[in-house]
Amino acid sequence: MRTEKKDLIITQNTNVSGSLCWIKNLGSGFFGAKQDFATSSAYTGFTIGDMNNDGKDDIIVDQLSSDYLSYFRNDGAGNFTSFTQFFNIDYNIYSIEFADLDQNNSNDLILSTGGSSSNNNIFRLENVNDAFTQSYVYTATATPYIFTSHVVDFDNDGLMDVVTNSSDCSLYWFKNFGANVYSSLNPIGYNSCANGEMSSVGDLNLDGYADLIYFKNNDLYWRENFQGTLADGNTTISIDEIPDNIQSTTLVDIDNDGDLDLFYRTYGEFGWFKNNAAELSVPTQTATKLTVFPNPAKNTLNITAANAFEAYTIVDVTGKVVARQTLSAPAKNQQIDLGSLSSGLYFLEIQSGTTKSAQKFVKN
């Protein structure tokens, strides 16, 4: 069975000129080289989703210079078109996100705008045959001003709600009642100025309620959602070994084990923390211990494994398979000729029964 690998889209220097990068997930905890998208305009944010309903995820960005929403169209083969403008916003956008708020099995764009009384909104853009209709989750002409919003089932009722921070240091959520009906501002009971800036929202401990990731004073924490509240008395857990100057976090199940892993971005680093919350019903099989030498290698690479393996694969940093071999008989040792490979970084994966192991190596 083919296992889905979630690739990564990240931003660089969004406060200056804005650039997008694609990092391919090679599996087994390895990622390929950064591949840049050509951009002609600065932007403040992006999200990923199927913009034109063709079954392929596109990349949607909001641009500073033109006040337009634009997107890169994905052809499904790892290629993306240049910017295509599709909606004029004409005021500051604090966040954009895909979600199916109306439960019609089609994801729409949820946008949060604010900063003044005239454009303090959370609204939904629905795409029907490349025509966009706009409806409001929230609109107001008074403070508090809305900032970044996250779409999540906050009260575990099966409907996607909206959680947002604001200019008065409070967190609010807008309950989704269905049929495009939403509640007014509901305070969550969390002071974002005193307790730190909200960064991500998601169910970290698999109890059905969306928890909060926030950072404060270069430390990262998660606060448990107790049945629809993030009150100060709720469990707060510090996440260790976080580097300085965190800019943002993202929650995604990158290793397909059923729980949300935590990605972070700093000024000079991008990394992730594995979440071990999932309790699998089937015991996890232990991967085969693997050693490769010499490393770096010039013409020949030697493989030594604790258990006999049946096949090996070599992948380059772009995710392309450059060598694949099924052994005539299972073996614990194998010698591979690297003469046809160019110099660079590669990933070697061996398969032993239903388990796999991988190692990086450098070809000189």
CSV table of C-alpha atoms in Angstrom, one decimal:
chain,number,residue,atom,x,y,z
A,1,MET,CA,0.0,0.0,0.0
A,2,ARG,CA,1.3,3.4,-0.9
A,3,THR,CA,1.9,5.7,2.1
A,4,GLU,CA,1.2,9.4,1.6
A,5,LYS,CA,4.1,11.7,2.3
A,6,LYS,CA,3.4,15.3,3.3
A,7,ASP,CA,5.8,17.7,1.7
A,8,LEU,CA,6.5,21.2,3.2
A,9,ILE,CA,6.0,24.7,1.9
A,10,ILE,CA,7.8,27.4,3.9
A,11,THR,CA,8.4,31.1,3.7
A,12,GLN,CA,11.6,33.1,3.8
A,13,ASN,CA,12.0,36.9,4.6
A,14,THR,CA,8.3,37.6,4.4
A,15,ASN,CA,8.8,40.9,6.1
A,16,VAL,CA,11.1,42.1,3.3
A,17,SER,CA,10.3,40.6,-0.1
A,18,GLY,CA,8.6,37.3,0.4
A,19,SER,CA,9.7,34.0,-1.1
A,20,LEU,CA,8.3,30.5,-1.1
A,21,CYS,CA,10.2,27.2,-0.9
A,22,TRP,CA,9.1,23.6,-1.4
A,23,ILE,CA,10.9,20.8,0.6
A,24,LYS,CA,10.0,17.3,-0.5
A,25,ASN,CA,9.4,14.7,2.1
A,26,LEU,CA,11.5,11.6,1.2
A,27,GLY,CA,10.1,9.5,4.0
A,28,SER,CA,11.9,7.8,7.0
A,29,GLY,CA,12.4,11.3,8.6
A,30,PHE,CA,14.4,12.7,5.7
A,31,PHE,CA,13.7,15.7,3.5
A,32,GLY,CA,15.1,16.8,0.2
A,33,ALA,CA,16.8,20.1,-0.8
A,34,LYS,CA,15.0,23.4,-0.7
A,35,GLN,CA,13.4,24.3,-4.0
A,36,ASP,CA,12.5,28.0,-4.5
A,37,PHE,CA,9.4,29.4,-6.3
A,38,ALA,CA,9.9,32.4,-8.4
A,39,THR,CA,7.9,35.3,-7.0
A,40,SER,CA,7.5,38.8,-8.5
A,41,SER,CA,5.7,40.5,-5.6
A,42,ALA,CA,6.0,40.7,-1.8
A,43,TYR,CA,3.3,38.9,0.3
A,44,THR,CA,2.3,38.5,3.9
A,45,GLY,CA,1.1,35.0,4.1
A,46,PHE,CA,0.0,31.8,2.3
A,47,THR,CA,-2.1,28.7,2.6
A,48,ILE,CA,-2.3,25.4,0.8
A,49,GLY,CA,-5.4,23.8,-0.7
A,50,ASP,CA,-7.3,22.8,-3.9
A,51,MET,CA,-8.1,26.2,-5.4
A,52,ASN,CA,-9.6,25.0,-8.7
A,53,ASN,CA,-11.2,21.7,-7.5
A,54,ASP,CA,-9.0,19.5,-9.6
A,55,GLY,CA,-7.9,17.2,-6.8
A,56,LYS,CA,-4.4,18.8,-6.5
A,57,ASP,CA,-3.3,21.2,-3.7
A,58,ASP,CA,-2.4,24.7,-4.9
A,59,ILE,CA,-0.5,27.5,-3.1
A,60,ILE,CA,-2.5,30.6,-2.3
A,61,VAL,CA,-0.7,33.8,-1.2
A,62,ASP,CA,-1.8,37.4,-0.3
A,63,GLN,CA,0.4,40.1,-1.9
A,64,LEU,CA,1.4,43.4,-0.2
A,65,SER,CA,1.9,45.4,-3.3
A,66,SER,CA,-1.3,44.8,-5.2
A,67,ASP,CA,-3.9,43.8,-2.5
A,68,TYR,CA,-4.7,40.7,-4.5
A,69,LEU,CA,-5.0,37.1,-3.5
A,70,SER,CA,-3.0,35.0,-6.0
A,71,TYR,CA,-2.1,31.3,-6.3
A,72,PHE,CA,0.4,28.9,-7.9
A,73,ARG,CA,-1.5,26.2,-9.7
A,74,ASN,CA,-0.2,22.6,-9.1
A,75,ASP,CA,-0.2,20.3,-12.1
A,76,GLY,CA,0.3,17.2,-9.9
A,77,ALA,CA,3.8,16.5,-11.2
A,78,GLY,CA,5.7,18.8,-8.9
A,79,ASN,CA,5.3,21.8,-11.2
A,80,PHE,CA,3.6,25.1,-10.3
A,81,THR,CA,2.5,27.9,-12.6
A,82,SER,CA,3.4,31.5,-11.9
A,83,PHE,CA,1.2,33.9,-9.9
A,84,THR,CA,-2.5,33.9,-11.0
A,85,GLN,CA,-4.5,36.7,-9.4
A,86,PHE,CA,-8.1,35.8,-8.5
A,87,PHE,CA,-9.5,38.1,-5.8
A,88,ASN,CA,-9.0,41.8,-4.8
A,89,ILE,CA,-9.1,42.2,-1.0
A,90,ASP,CA,-8.1,45.9,-0.8
A,91,TYR,CA,-7.2,45.9,2.9
A,92,ASN,CA,-4.8,44.2,5.3
A,93,ILE,CA,-5.0,40.4,5.6
A,94,TYR,CA,-3.8,38.9,8.8
A,95,SER,CA,-4.4,35.2,7.9
A,96,ILE,CA,-5.8,32.9,5.2
A,97,GLU,CA,-6.8,29.3,5.7
A,98,PHE,CA,-8.7,26.5,3.9
A,99,ALA,CA,-11.7,25.0,5.7
A,100,ASP,CA,-15.1,23.4,5.0
A,101,LEU,CA,-17.2,25.6,7.2
A,102,ASP,CA,-20.5,24.9,5.5
A,103,GLN,CA,-19.9,21.1,5.3
A,104,ASN,CA,-20.5,20.8,1.5
A,105,ASN,CA,-17.4,18.7,1.0
A,106,SER,CA,-15.6,21.6,-0.6
A,107,ASN,CA,-12.9,23.6,1.1
A,108,ASP,CA,-13.3,27.4,1.1
A,109,LEU,CA,-10.9,30.2,1.9
A,110,ILE,CA,-11.3,31.8,5.4
A,111,LEU,CA,-9.7,35.2,5.7
A,112,SER,CA,-9.1,37.4,8.7
A,113,THR,CA,-8.7,41.1,8.2
A,114,GLY,CA,-8.3,43.9,10.8
A,115,GLY,CA,-6.3,46.8,12.1
A,116,SER,CA,-9.0,49.4,11.9
A,117,SER,CA,-12.8,49.7,12.5
A,118,SER,CA,-13.6,49.8,8.8
A,119,ASN,CA,-12.3,46.3,7.8
A,120,ASN,CA,-12.5,44.2,11.0
A,121,ASN,CA,-13.7,41.0,9.4
A,122,ILE,CA,-13.6,37.2,9.2
A,123,PHE,CA,-15.1,36.1,6.0
A,124,ARG,CA,-15.4,33.1,3.7
A,125,LEU,CA,-14.7,32.9,0.0
A,126,GLU,CA,-16.5,30.0,-1.7
A,127,ASN,CA,-15.2,28.9,-5.2
A,128,VAL,CA,-17.9,27.7,-7.5
A,129,ASN,CA,-16.7,27.2,-11.1
A,130,ASP,CA,-13.9,29.7,-10.6
A,131,ALA,CA,-16.4,32.3,-9.4
A,132,PHE,CA,-16.0,33.5,-5.8
A,133,THR,CA,-18.8,34.4,-3.4
A,134,GLN,CA,-18.2,36.2,-0.1
A,135,SER,CA,-20.0,35.7,3.2
A,136,TYR,CA,-19.1,36.8,6.7
A,137,VAL,CA,-18.4,34.9,9.8
A,138,TYR,CA,-17.8,38.1,11.8
A,139,THR,CA,-17.8,41.8,11.0
A,140,ALA,CA,-17.6,44.8,13.4
A,141,THR,CA,-16.8,48.5,13.4
A,142,ALA,CA,-15.4,48.7,16.9
A,143,THR,CA,-12.5,47.2,18.9
A,144,PRO,CA,-11.3,44.6,19.6
A,145,TYR,CA,-9.6,44.3,16.2
A,146,ILE,CA,-9.2,40.8,14.8
A,147,PHE,CA,-5.8,39.5,14.0
A,148,THR,CA,-4.7,35.9,13.1
A,149,SER,CA,-7.5,33.3,13.0
A,150,HIS,CA,-7.4,29.5,13.0
A,151,VAL,CA,-10.2,27.2,11.8
A,152,VAL,CA,-10.7,24.2,14.1
A,153,ASP,CA,-13.4,22.1,15.8
A,154,PHE,CA,-12.9,23.8,19.1
A,155,ASP,CA,-15.8,22.3,21.0
A,156,ASN,CA,-15.8,18.8,19.4
A,157,ASP,CA,-19.3,19.0,17.9
A,158,GLY,CA,-18.2,18.0,14.4
A,159,LEU,CA,-18.4,21.6,13.0
A,160,MET,CA,-15.4,23.7,12.2
A,161,ASP,CA,-15.2,26.9,14.4
A,162,VAL,CA,-12.9,29.9,14.2
A,163,VAL,CA,-10.4,30.9,17.0
A,164,THR,CA,-8.7,34.2,16.8
A,165,ASN,CA,-6.4,36.6,18.8
A,166,SER,CA,-7.2,40.3,19.0
A,167,SER,CA,-6.0,43.8,19.9
A,168,ASP,CA,-7.2,43.5,23.5
A,169,CYS,CA,-4.9,40.6,24.3
A,170,SER,CA,-7.8,38.1,24.5
A,171,LEU,CA,-8.5,34.9,22.5
A,172,TYR,CA,-12.0,34.5,21.1
A,173,TRP,CA,-13.8,31.8,19.3
A,174,PHE,CA,-16.8,31.9,17.0
A,175,LYS,CA,-19.0,28.8,17.3
A,176,ASN,CA,-20.2,27.3,14.1
A,177,PHE,CA,-23.9,26.3,14.4
A,178,GLY,CA,-24.1,25.1,10.8
A,179,ALA,CA,-26.0,26.6,7.8
A,180,ASN,CA,-23.6,29.6,7.8
A,181,VAL,CA,-24.7,30.7,11.3
A,182,TYR,CA,-22.0,31.7,13.8
A,183,SER,CA,-21.9,33.0,17.3
A,184,SER,CA,-20.7,36.4,18.4
A,185,LEU,CA,-17.3,36.9,20.2
A,186,ASN,CA,-16.8,34.1,22.8
A,187,PRO,CA,-13.9,34.9,25.2
A,188,ILE,CA,-11.8,31.7,25.8
A,189,GLY,CA,-10.3,33.0,29.1
A,190,TYR,CA,-6.7,33.4,28.0
A,191,ASN,CA,-4.6,36.6,28.1
A,192,SER,CA,-2.3,36.4,25.0
A,193,CYS,CA,-0.3,39.5,26.1
A,194,ALA,CA,0.6,38.0,29.5
A,195,ASN,CA,0.8,34.4,28.5
A,196,GLY,CA,2.4,34.6,25.1
A,197,GLU,CA,1.5,34.8,21.4
A,198,MET,CA,-0.9,32.2,19.9
A,199,SER,CA,0.9,30.3,17.2
A,200,SER,CA,-1.1,27.2,16.3
A,201,VAL,CA,-4.3,25.4,17.4
A,202,GLY,CA,-4.8,21.6,17.1
A,203,ASP,CA,-5.7,18.5,19.1
A,204,LEU,CA,-2.2,17.5,20.4
A,205,ASN,CA,-3.3,14.8,23.0
A,206,LEU,CA,-6.1,13.2,20.9
A,207,ASP,CA,-8.9,13.9,23.3
A,208,GLY,CA,-11.1,15.5,20.6
A,209,TYR,CA,-10.5,19.1,21.7
A,210,ALA,CA,-8.1,21.6,20.0
A,211,ASP,CA,-5.2,22.7,22.2
A,212,LEU,CA,-3.1,25.8,21.9
A,213,ILE,CA,0.5,26.3,20.9
A,214,TYR,CA,2.0,29.6,22.0
A,215,PHE,CA,5.5,31.1,22.4
A,216,LYS,CA,6.7,33.6,25.0
A,217,ASN,CA,10.2,34.8,25.8
A,218,ASN,CA,11.8,32.4,23.3
A,219,ASP,CA,10.0,29.4,25.0
A,220,LEU,CA,7.3,27.3,23.4
A,221,TYR,CA,4.3,25.9,25.3
A,222,TRP,CA,1.1,24.0,24.7
A,223,ARG,CA,-2.0,24.6,26.8
A,224,GLU,CA,-4.7,21.9,27.0
A,225,ASN,CA,-8.2,22.7,25.9
A,226,PHE,CA,-10.6,21.4,28.5
A,227,GLN,CA,-14.0,20.8,26.8
A,228,GLY,CA,-14.0,24.2,25.1
A,229,THR,CA,-12.0,26.4,27.3
A,230,LEU,CA,-8.3,27.5,27.5
A,231,ALA,CA,-8.5,29.0,31.0
A,232,ASP,CA,-5.4,29.8,32.9
A,233,GLY,CA,-5.8,26.9,35.3
A,234,ASN,CA,-5.6,24.4,32.5
A,235,THR,CA,-2.6,22.1,32.0
A,236,THR,CA,0.4,24.0,30.5
A,237,ILE,CA,3.4,22.0,29.2
A,238,SER,CA,6.7,23.5,28.2
A,239,ILE,CA,8.3,22.1,25.0
A,240,ASP,CA,12.0,21.7,25.6
A,241,GLU,CA,15.0,22.4,23.4
A,242,ILE,CA,13.4,25.1,21.3
A,243,PRO,CA,15.9,27.5,19.6
A,244,ASP,CA,15.8,31.2,20.0
A,245,ASN,CA,13.8,33.7,18.0
A,246,ILE,CA,10.8,31.6,17.0
A,247,GLN,CA,8.7,33.2,14.3
A,248,SER,CA,5.9,30.7,13.7
A,249,THR,CA,4.8,27.1,14.3
A,250,THR,CA,2.6,24.7,12.3
A,251,LEU,CA,0.9,21.5,13.3
A,252,VAL,CA,0.8,18.6,10.8
A,253,ASP,CA,1.0,14.8,11.0
A,254,ILE,CA,4.2,14.5,9.0
A,255,ASP,CA,5.0,10.9,9.9
A,256,ASN,CA,1.4,9.5,9.3
A,257,ASP,CA,1.2,8.0,12.8
A,258,GLY,CA,-2.2,9.6,13.7
A,259,ASP,CA,-1.1,12.6,15.8
A,260,LEU,CA,0.0,16.2,15.0
A,261,ASP,CA,3.7,16.9,15.0
A,262,LEU,CA,5.1,20.4,15.6
A,263,PHE,CA,7.1,22.4,13.1
A,264,TYR,CA,8.8,25.6,14.0
A,265,ARG,CA,10.6,28.4,12.1
A,266,THR,CA,13.2,30.8,13.4
A,267,TYR,CA,15.3,33.5,11.6
A,268,GLY,CA,17.9,30.8,10.6
A,269,GLU,CA,16.4,27.4,11.2
A,270,PHE,CA,13.4,25.2,10.3
A,271,GLY,CA,12.7,22.0,12.3
A,272,TRP,CA,10.1,19.8,13.9
A,273,PHE,CA,9.3,17.9,17.0
A,274,LYS,CA,7.7,14.4,16.9
A,275,ASN,CA,4.5,14.0,18.8
A,276,ASN,CA,4.2,10.6,20.5
A,277,ALA,CA,0.6,10.9,21.6
A,278,ALA,CA,-0.9,8.2,19.3
A,279,GLU,CA,-1.4,4.8,20.8
A,280,LEU,CA,-1.3,2.4,17.9
A,281,SER,CA,-3.4,-0.8,18.1
A,282,VAL,CA,-0.7,-2.8,16.4
A,283,PRO,CA,2.7,-2.9,18.0
A,284,THR,CA,5.3,-0.9,16.1
A,285,GLN,CA,7.9,-3.0,14.4
A,286,THR,CA,11.5,-2.2,15.2
A,287,ALA,CA,13.5,-0.9,12.2
A,288,THR,CA,16.6,-2.7,11.2
A,289,LYS,CA,19.9,-1.2,12.5
A,290,LEU,CA,21.8,0.1,9.5
A,291,THR,CA,25.4,1.2,9.0
A,292,VAL,CA,27.0,2.6,5.8
A,293,PHE,CA,30.7,3.1,5.2
A,294,PRO,CA,32.8,4.8,4.1
A,295,ASN,CA,30.9,8.1,4.4
A,296,PRO,CA,31.7,10.2,2.4
A,297,ALA,CA,32.2,7.5,-0.3
A,298,LYS,CA,33.9,7.8,-3.6
A,299,ASN,CA,33.2,4.7,-5.8
A,300,THR,CA,31.8,2.1,-3.4
A,301,LEU,CA,29.4,2.1,-0.5
A,302,ASN,CA,29.2,-0.8,2.0
A,303,ILE,CA,26.0,-1.7,3.8
A,304,THR,CA,25.9,-3.6,7.1
A,305,ALA,CA,22.5,-4.3,8.7
A,306,ALA,CA,21.6,-6.1,12.0
A,307,ASN,CA,19.0,-8.2,10.1
A,308,ALA,CA,19.0,-9.6,6.6
A,309,PHE,CA,17.3,-7.3,4.0
A,310,GLU,CA,15.8,-8.0,0.6
A,311,ALA,CA,16.2,-4.7,-1.3
A,312,TYR,CA,17.7,-1.2,-1.2
A,313,THR,CA,16.8,2.1,-2.8
A,314,ILE,CA,18.9,5.3,-3.3
A,315,VAL,CA,17.2,8.6,-3.5
A,316,ASP,CA,18.7,12.0,-4.3
A,317,VAL,CA,17.8,15.3,-2.5
A,318,THR,CA,15.1,16.1,-5.0
A,319,GLY,CA,13.3,12.8,-4.2
A,320,LYS,CA,14.3,11.1,-7.5
A,321,VAL,CA,15.1,7.4,-7.2
A,322,VAL,CA,18.6,7.0,-8.7
A,323,ALA,CA,19.2,3.3,-7.9
A,324,ARG,CA,17.0,0.4,-6.8
A,325,GLN,CA,18.0,-3.2,-6.4
A,326,THR,CA,16.2,-6.4,-5.2
A,327,LEU,CA,18.8,-8.9,-3.9
A,328,SER,CA,18.8,-12.5,-5.2
A,329,ALA,CA,18.8,-13.6,-1.6
A,330,PRO,CA,18.4,-11.7,1.7
A,331,ALA,CA,21.7,-10.6,3.1
A,332,LYS,CA,23.1,-8.5,6.0
A,333,ASN,CA,25.9,-7.0,3.9
A,334,GLN,CA,26.0,-5.5,0.5
A,335,GLN,CA,28.4,-3.5,-1.6
A,336,ILE,CA,27.1,-0.8,-4.0
A,337,ASP,CA,28.8,0.6,-7.0
A,338,LEU,CA,28.4,4.5,-6.9
A,339,GLY,CA,30.3,5.1,-10.2
A,340,SER,CA,27.2,6.3,-12.0
A,341,LEU,CA,26.2,8.9,-9.3
A,342,SER,CA,27.2,12.5,-9.3
A,343,SER,CA,28.7,14.1,-6.3
A,344,GLY,CA,26.2,15.1,-3.6
A,345,LEU,CA,24.0,14.0,-0.7
A,346,TYR,CA,21.9,10.9,-1.1
A,347,PHE,CA,19.5,8.7,1.1
A,348,LEU,CA,19.8,4.9,1.2
A,349,GLU,CA,16.8,2.9,2.3
A,350,ILE,CA,16.8,-0.8,2.9
A,351,GLN,CA,13.8,-3.1,3.3
A,352,SER,CA,13.6,-6.1,5.6
A,353,GLY,CA,10.2,-7.8,5.5
A,354,THR,CA,7.7,-5.0,6.4
A,355,THR,CA,10.3,-2.7,8.1
A,356,LYS,CA,12.5,-0.1,6.5
A,357,SER,CA,15.6,1.8,7.6
A,358,ALA,CA,17.4,4.7,6.1
A,359,GLN,CA,20.8,6.5,6.3
A,360,LYS,CA,22.2,9.6,4.6
A,361,PHE,CA,25.5,9.4,2.8
A,362,VAL,CA,27.7,11.7,0.7
A,363,LYS,CA,29.2,10.8,-2.7
A,364,ASN,CA,32.5,12.6,-3.4
